Short mmCIF file of C-alpha atoms in Angstrom, two decimals:
data_model
loop_
_atom_site.label_atom_id
_atom_site.label_comp_id
_atom_site.label_asym_id
_atom_site.label_seq_id
_atom_site.Cartn_x
_atom_site.Cartn_y
_atom_site.Cartn_z
CA MET T 1 93.84 71.99 108.54
CA ARG T 2 95.16 73.54 105.23
CA GLY T 3 92.57 73.96 102.26
CA ALA T 4 89.71 73.46 104.17
CA GLN T 5 86.21 75.64 103.63
CA HIS T 6 84.90 76.90 106.86
CA TYR T 7 81.47 78.03 106.17
CA LYS T 8 78.33 78.91 108.37
CA GLY T 9 79.89 76.59 110.64
CA GLN T 10 80.22 73.08 108.06
CA ILE T 11 83.85 72.23 106.73
CA LYS T 12 84.12 71.10 103.71
CA PRO T 13 87.14 68.51 103.00
CA PRO T 14 90.04 70.13 101.60
CA PRO T 15 91.76 68.96 98.71
CA PRO T 16 95.24 68.01 98.50
CA VAL T 17 97.80 70.17 99.03
CA LEU T 18 99.54 70.28 96.02
CA ILE T 19 96.25 71.22 93.81
CA TRP T 20 95.23 73.58 96.40
CA SER T 21 98.87 75.16 96.48
CA LEU T 22 98.33 74.90 92.65
CA TYR T 23 95.27 76.70 92.13
CA SER T 24 96.18 79.26 94.51
CA GLY T 25 99.54 80.43 92.77
CA PHE T 26 97.79 80.29 89.48
CA THR T 27 94.76 82.53 90.67
CA SER T 28 97.17 84.76 92.60
CA PHE T 29 99.27 84.90 89.39
CA ILE T 30 96.02 86.31 86.87
CA ALA T 31 95.38 88.97 89.75
CA MET T 32 98.61 90.32 89.43
CA ALA T 33 98.72 89.76 85.96
CA VAL T 34 95.62 92.02 85.74
CA ILE T 35 96.91 94.98 87.78
CA GLY T 36 100.43 94.87 86.18
CA MET T 37 98.96 95.19 82.43
CA ILE T 38 97.04 98.00 83.32
CA HIS T 39 99.53 99.48 85.24
CA LYS T 40 101.65 99.07 81.74
CA TYR T 41 98.82 100.04 79.24
CA GLY T 42 96.56 101.91 80.70
CA ALA T 43 96.90 105.38 78.64
CA ALA T 44 95.40 107.33 81.30
CA ILE T 45 98.48 106.28 83.82
CA LYS T 46 101.03 106.10 81.22
CA ASP T 47 100.23 109.69 80.07
CA HIS T 48 100.25 111.21 83.51
CA ASN T 49 102.63 108.97 84.93
CA LEU T 50 100.42 107.96 87.89
CA PRO T 51 100.86 105.28 90.24
CA PHE T 52 98.96 101.79 90.31
CA ALA T 53 100.23 98.80 91.07
CA ILE T 54 100.89 99.05 94.33
CA ALA T 55 103.31 96.30 96.64
CA PRO T 56 100.64 95.75 99.18
CA THR T 57 98.42 94.02 96.69
CA GLY T 58 100.96 91.53 96.80
CA ALA T 59 100.47 90.65 100.56
CA SER T 60 96.74 90.51 100.11
CA ALA T 61 96.63 88.23 97.10
CA VAL T 62 98.02 85.65 99.88
CA LEU T 63 95.06 86.16 101.67
CA LEU T 64 92.73 86.13 99.09
CA PHE T 65 93.58 82.92 97.06
CA ALA T 66 95.22 80.83 99.54
CA VAL T 67 92.93 81.47 102.39
CA PRO T 68 90.09 82.79 100.97
CA SER T 69 87.40 81.65 103.83
CA SER T 70 89.78 83.59 106.40
CA PRO T 71 87.91 86.97 107.84
CA LEU T 72 91.01 88.59 106.91
CA ALA T 73 90.09 87.99 103.77
CA GLN T 74 86.94 88.94 103.60
CA PRO T 75 85.80 92.15 100.69
CA ARG T 76 84.86 94.31 103.93
CA ASN T 77 88.35 93.95 105.55
CA VAL T 78 90.61 94.16 102.23
CA ILE T 79 88.46 97.18 101.01
CA ILE T 80 88.33 99.41 103.85
CA GLY T 81 91.42 98.43 105.71
CA HIS T 82 93.34 99.52 102.54
CA VAL T 83 91.54 102.78 102.18
CA ILE T 84 91.79 103.52 105.77
CA ALA T 85 95.59 102.93 105.75
CA ALA T 86 96.12 104.66 103.12
CA GLN T 87 94.46 108.02 104.64
CA MET T 88 96.22 107.72 107.53
CA GLY T 89 99.72 107.22 105.59
CA VAL T 90 99.00 110.50 103.34
CA PHE T 91 98.10 112.30 106.83
CA MET T 92 100.89 111.40 108.07
CA TYR T 93 103.28 112.48 105.21
CA LYS T 94 101.35 115.37 105.09
CA ALA T 95 101.76 116.37 108.96
CA PHE T 96 105.79 115.64 109.05
CA GLU T 97 106.13 117.18 105.06
CA ASN T 98 108.22 119.41 106.17
CA VAL T 99 109.96 118.17 109.09
CA GLU T 100 114.21 117.68 109.57
CA THR T 101 115.37 114.41 107.94
CA SER T 102 115.96 113.02 111.20
CA LEU T 103 112.59 112.52 112.10
CA GLU T 104 111.40 111.08 108.48
CA TRP T 105 111.31 107.81 110.28
CA LEU T 106 108.48 109.00 112.71
CA PRO T 107 105.39 109.35 109.90
CA GLY T 108 105.42 105.42 108.97
CA ALA T 109 105.42 104.33 112.39
CA LEU T 110 102.62 106.37 113.36
CA ALA T 111 100.40 105.83 110.03
CA VAL T 112 100.84 102.01 111.01
CA GLY T 113 99.72 102.55 114.26
CA LEU T 114 97.16 104.62 113.71
CA ALA T 115 95.96 102.60 110.69
CA ILE T 116 95.60 99.30 113.23
CA PHE T 117 93.67 101.42 115.64
CA PHE T 118 91.07 102.29 113.09
CA MET T 119 90.78 99.51 111.70
CA GLY T 120 89.90 97.78 115.03
CA LEU T 121 87.38 100.20 115.79
CA THR T 122 85.62 99.47 112.27
CA ASN T 123 86.50 95.54 113.01
CA CYS T 124 88.07 95.55 109.25
CA TYR T 125 91.87 94.04 110.21
CA HIS T 126 93.72 93.13 107.07
CA PRO T 127 97.41 92.67 107.85
CA PRO T 128 98.69 93.77 104.53
CA ALA T 129 97.07 97.46 105.08
CA GLY T 130 99.75 98.16 107.24
CA ALA T 131 102.32 97.92 104.59
CA THR T 132 99.74 100.68 102.48
CA ALA T 133 99.98 102.70 106.03
CA TYR T 134 103.93 102.59 106.11
CA LEU T 135 104.77 103.03 102.45
CA SER T 136 102.31 105.92 102.07
CA GLY T 137 103.74 107.60 105.28
CA TYR T 138 107.40 107.08 104.71
CA PHE T 139 107.69 110.16 102.13
CA SER T 140 106.55 107.66 99.55
CA ALA T 141 107.11 108.53 95.73
CA ASP T 142 103.35 107.40 94.99
CA VAL T 143 102.48 109.95 97.61
CA LYS T 144 104.10 112.69 96.30
CA ARG T 145 102.64 112.31 92.93
CA VAL T 146 98.52 112.43 93.48
CA GLY T 147 98.50 114.05 97.33
CA TRP T 148 95.32 113.65 99.36
CA TRP T 149 94.32 111.61 96.08
CA PHE T 150 96.28 108.36 96.86
CA PRO T 151 93.59 106.28 98.93
CA LEU T 152 90.85 106.82 95.81
CA PHE T 153 93.64 106.59 93.03
CA PRO T 154 95.49 103.95 93.60
CA VAL T 155 94.57 102.20 96.45
CA MET T 156 90.40 102.08 95.87
CA PRO T 157 90.17 100.81 91.96
CA VAL T 158 93.42 98.36 92.76
CA VAL T 159 91.70 96.42 96.25
CA LEU T 160 88.16 96.37 93.98
CA ILE T 161 90.09 94.62 91.04
CA MET T 162 91.68 92.20 93.49
CA VAL T 163 88.86 91.36 95.27
CA GLY T 164 86.50 91.30 91.58
CA VAL T 165 89.27 88.40 90.39
CA ALA T 166 88.91 86.58 93.47
CA MET T 167 85.02 86.52 93.28
CA ILE T 168 85.34 84.99 89.93
CA VAL T 169 88.23 82.61 89.97
CA ASN T 170 87.72 81.40 93.77
CA ASN T 171 84.05 80.50 92.86
CA VAL T 172 84.87 78.05 90.26
CA CYS T 173 85.86 75.56 92.92
CA ARG T 174 85.87 77.36 95.85
CA VAL T 175 83.35 79.79 97.89
CA TYR T 176 83.95 83.31 97.97
CA PRO T 177 82.80 85.99 99.98
CA MET T 178 81.97 83.62 103.22
CA TYR T 179 80.22 87.10 103.73
CA TRP T 180 80.03 90.66 103.04
CA PHE T 181 79.49 92.81 105.56
CA THR T 182 79.30 90.21 108.57
CA THR T 183 78.32 86.73 109.47
CA VAL T 184 74.71 85.86 109.98
CA HIS T 185 75.93 83.82 112.80
CA PHE T 186 76.95 87.28 114.47
CA LYS T 187 73.76 88.99 113.71
CA GLU T 188 71.66 85.77 115.36
CA HIS T 189 73.78 85.76 118.26
CA LYS T 190 73.76 89.36 118.79
CA ALA T 191 69.90 88.95 118.38
CA GLU T 192 69.71 86.69 120.56
CA ALA T 193 71.32 88.02 123.55
CA GLN T 194 69.51 91.23 123.22
CA LEU T 195 66.36 88.77 123.51
CA GLU T 196 67.97 87.37 126.78
CA GLU T 197 68.99 90.52 128.37
CA ALA T 198 65.02 92.23 127.69
CA VAL T 199 63.60 88.95 129.24
CA GLU T 200 65.80 89.18 132.03
CA GLN T 201 64.90 93.26 132.74
CA MET T 202 61.17 92.57 132.55
CA ASP T 203 61.68 89.55 135.10
CA LYS T 204 63.46 91.91 137.61
CA VAL T 205 60.54 94.45 136.57
CA LYS T 206 57.60 91.87 137.27
CA ASP T 207 59.65 90.95 140.91
CA ILE T 208 59.97 94.74 142.31
CA LYS T 209 56.26 94.87 140.96
CA GLN T 210 55.38 92.15 142.38
CA GLU T 211 57.12 93.37 145.60
CA GLY T 212 55.09 96.32 145.87
CA ASP T 213 51.42 94.55 145.70
CA ASP T 214 52.49 92.31 148.78
CA ASP T 215 53.80 95.26 150.74
CA ASP T 216 50.87 97.02 150.36
CA ASP T 217 48.54 93.95 151.37
CA GLU T 218 50.84 93.53 154.28
CA GLY T 219 50.74 96.88 155.07
CA GLY T 220 46.85 96.59 155.18
CA ASP T 221 46.83 93.56 157.17
CA ASN T 222 48.82 94.97 159.74
CA GLN T 223 46.37 97.80 160.28
CA GLY T 224 43.78 95.49 161.10
CA ASP T 225 45.84 93.35 163.63
CA GLY T 226 45.70 96.26 166.47
CA ILE T 227 47.57 98.63 168.26
CA THR T 228 50.94 97.96 169.61
CA THR T 229 51.51 98.94 173.01
CA ASP T 230 53.55 100.95 175.02
CA ASP T 231 56.25 99.09 176.54
CA GLU T 232 56.43 97.83 172.29
CA ASP T 233 56.90 101.74 171.43
CA SER T 234 59.98 102.35 174.04
CA GLU T 235 61.81 98.87 172.85
CA ARG T 236 61.97 100.41 169.53
CA GLY T 237 63.90 103.50 170.79
CA SER T 238 64.60 107.05 169.01
CA GLY T 239 65.82 105.08 166.08
CA ASP T 240 62.64 104.50 164.12
CA SER T 241 62.27 108.52 164.21
CA GLU T 242 65.60 108.83 162.36
CA THR T 243 64.62 106.14 159.64
CA SER T 244 61.24 106.57 159.03
CA SER T 245 62.00 109.17 156.33
CA CYS T 246 64.20 106.48 154.21
CA VAL T 247 61.19 103.98 154.76
CA VAL T 248 58.49 106.05 153.32
CA ASP T 249 61.10 106.94 150.64
CA ILE T 250 61.86 103.51 149.51
CA GLN T 251 58.10 102.79 149.79
CA ASP T 252 57.04 105.88 147.93
CA GLU T 253 59.58 104.59 144.88
CA VAL T 254 58.02 100.88 145.15
CA ASN T 255 54.58 102.00 144.42
CA SER T 256 55.78 104.16 141.79
CA ILE T 257 57.29 101.30 140.04
CA ALA T 258 54.44 99.35 140.90
CA GLY T 259 52.25 101.98 139.58
CA ASN T 260 51.93 103.12 136.33
CA GLU T 261 55.30 103.38 135.79
CA GLY T 262 56.04 99.83 136.28
CA GLU T 263 53.03 98.62 133.79
CA ALA T 264 54.32 101.16 131.28
CA GLN T 265 58.15 99.87 131.53
CA LEU T 266 56.26 96.10 131.16
CA ALA T 267 54.71 97.15 127.82
CA TRP T 268 57.77 98.48 126.32
CA MET T 269 59.75 95.25 127.22
CA GLN T 270 56.87 93.34 125.82
CA ALA T 271 57.15 95.07 122.90
CA ARG T 272 60.64 94.54 122.81
CA ILE T 273 60.51 91.08 122.79
CA HIS T 274 58.32 90.44 120.35
CA GLU T 275 60.71 93.05 117.99
CA LEU T 276 63.93 90.87 118.81
CA GLU T 277 61.72 87.31 118.17
CA HIS T 278 60.62 88.39 114.94
CA GLU T 279 64.40 89.40 114.14
CA LEU T 280 66.21 86.32 115.44
CA ASN T 281 63.60 84.61 113.20
CA SER T 282 64.34 86.50 110.14
CA LEU T 283 68.09 85.68 110.98
CA ARG T 284 67.62 82.19 110.76
CA ALA T 285 65.69 82.15 107.93
CA LYS T 286 68.75 83.51 106.40
CA HIS T 287 71.07 81.40 108.24
CA ALA T 288 69.11 78.55 106.80
CA GLU T 289 68.72 79.62 103.05
CA HIS T 290 72.97 80.58 103.39
CA ALA T 291 73.22 76.65 104.38
CA SER T 292 71.25 75.18 101.79
CA ARG T 293 72.59 77.10 99.19
CA HIS T 294 76.35 76.26 100.05
CA ALA T 295 75.07 72.48 100.53
CA GLU T 296 73.43 72.64 96.71
CA ASN T 297 77.50 74.15 95.82
CA THR T 298 79.24 71.41 97.78
CA VAL T 299 77.40 68.69 95.93
CA LYS T 300 78.19 70.63 92.47
CA HIS T 301 81.43 70.55 93.21
CA ALA T 302 81.85 67.02 94.36
CA LYS T 303 79.85 66.18 91.41
CA THR T 304 82.59 67.77 89.27
CA TYR T 305 85.73 66.30 90.82
CA GLN T 306 84.10 62.80 90.87
CA VAL T 307 83.73 63.15 87.15
CA GLY T 308 86.98 64.51 86.72
CA MET T 309 88.46 61.65 88.72
CA LEU T 310 86.28 59.15 86.37
CA HIS T 311 87.69 60.68 83.30
CA GLN T 312 91.59 60.33 84.93
#
């Protein structure tokens, strides 16, 4: 659904395609104009001939202002993704700085591959950051001018400006960001999974402890039933003597679990379950708070849209 706003599992009806596209284009223009004016009129940038306006920010503008609800457009992905990519590009540039010209294609390709690898490890995928890695690794003139500082300048201030502008203009009639570090839903599901796992482990320990108690009871009953006959002993054969040591080891292990170690493990698991339940309740309260705030924003935007339609 084009233009639909997804927020904590809720979907707002999308505006008309024309309005959405016009607003996305206008807000993108504002962000890129800010970057361009700083590049043109910044005193320090002009005096020292420093780079500032980098091409990948144009690709980031598409995500930030056309699809602001996308996970790829959230501040964490934009900022960390670009910085990681720039660092990989500079690293590859420096590593291949003095190689022969026939290998000039290699550092850019390696920079993109490494950037995607580390973005995956940090869960900060941002497609335009691939262009940052490639440009900085492919013997870029900007990297030649600033060297190892390239991730901190110009990449870091540029992406911070882009995210800042997106937070201002997108919240006029949209919702941005959807989250900063990670979604409340993700934390809630993770806490539920940990709680279920802890409960299952505690049940297993309880079952083992119960088996140990039952074995002790059966052992006492067997001792009181009487003494087996010589014929029964002869039918067992010599196999009993070979397996008796294994049986003793298993019985010792069961008794150990059923004893103090089992009790300590049960107590730890119960404490862990209480801790997970508290964390889960806290996350659910946060989730309810975010949903309530979003509902208030939705009503406000709907009223504003309704007033505008009446004036028309």
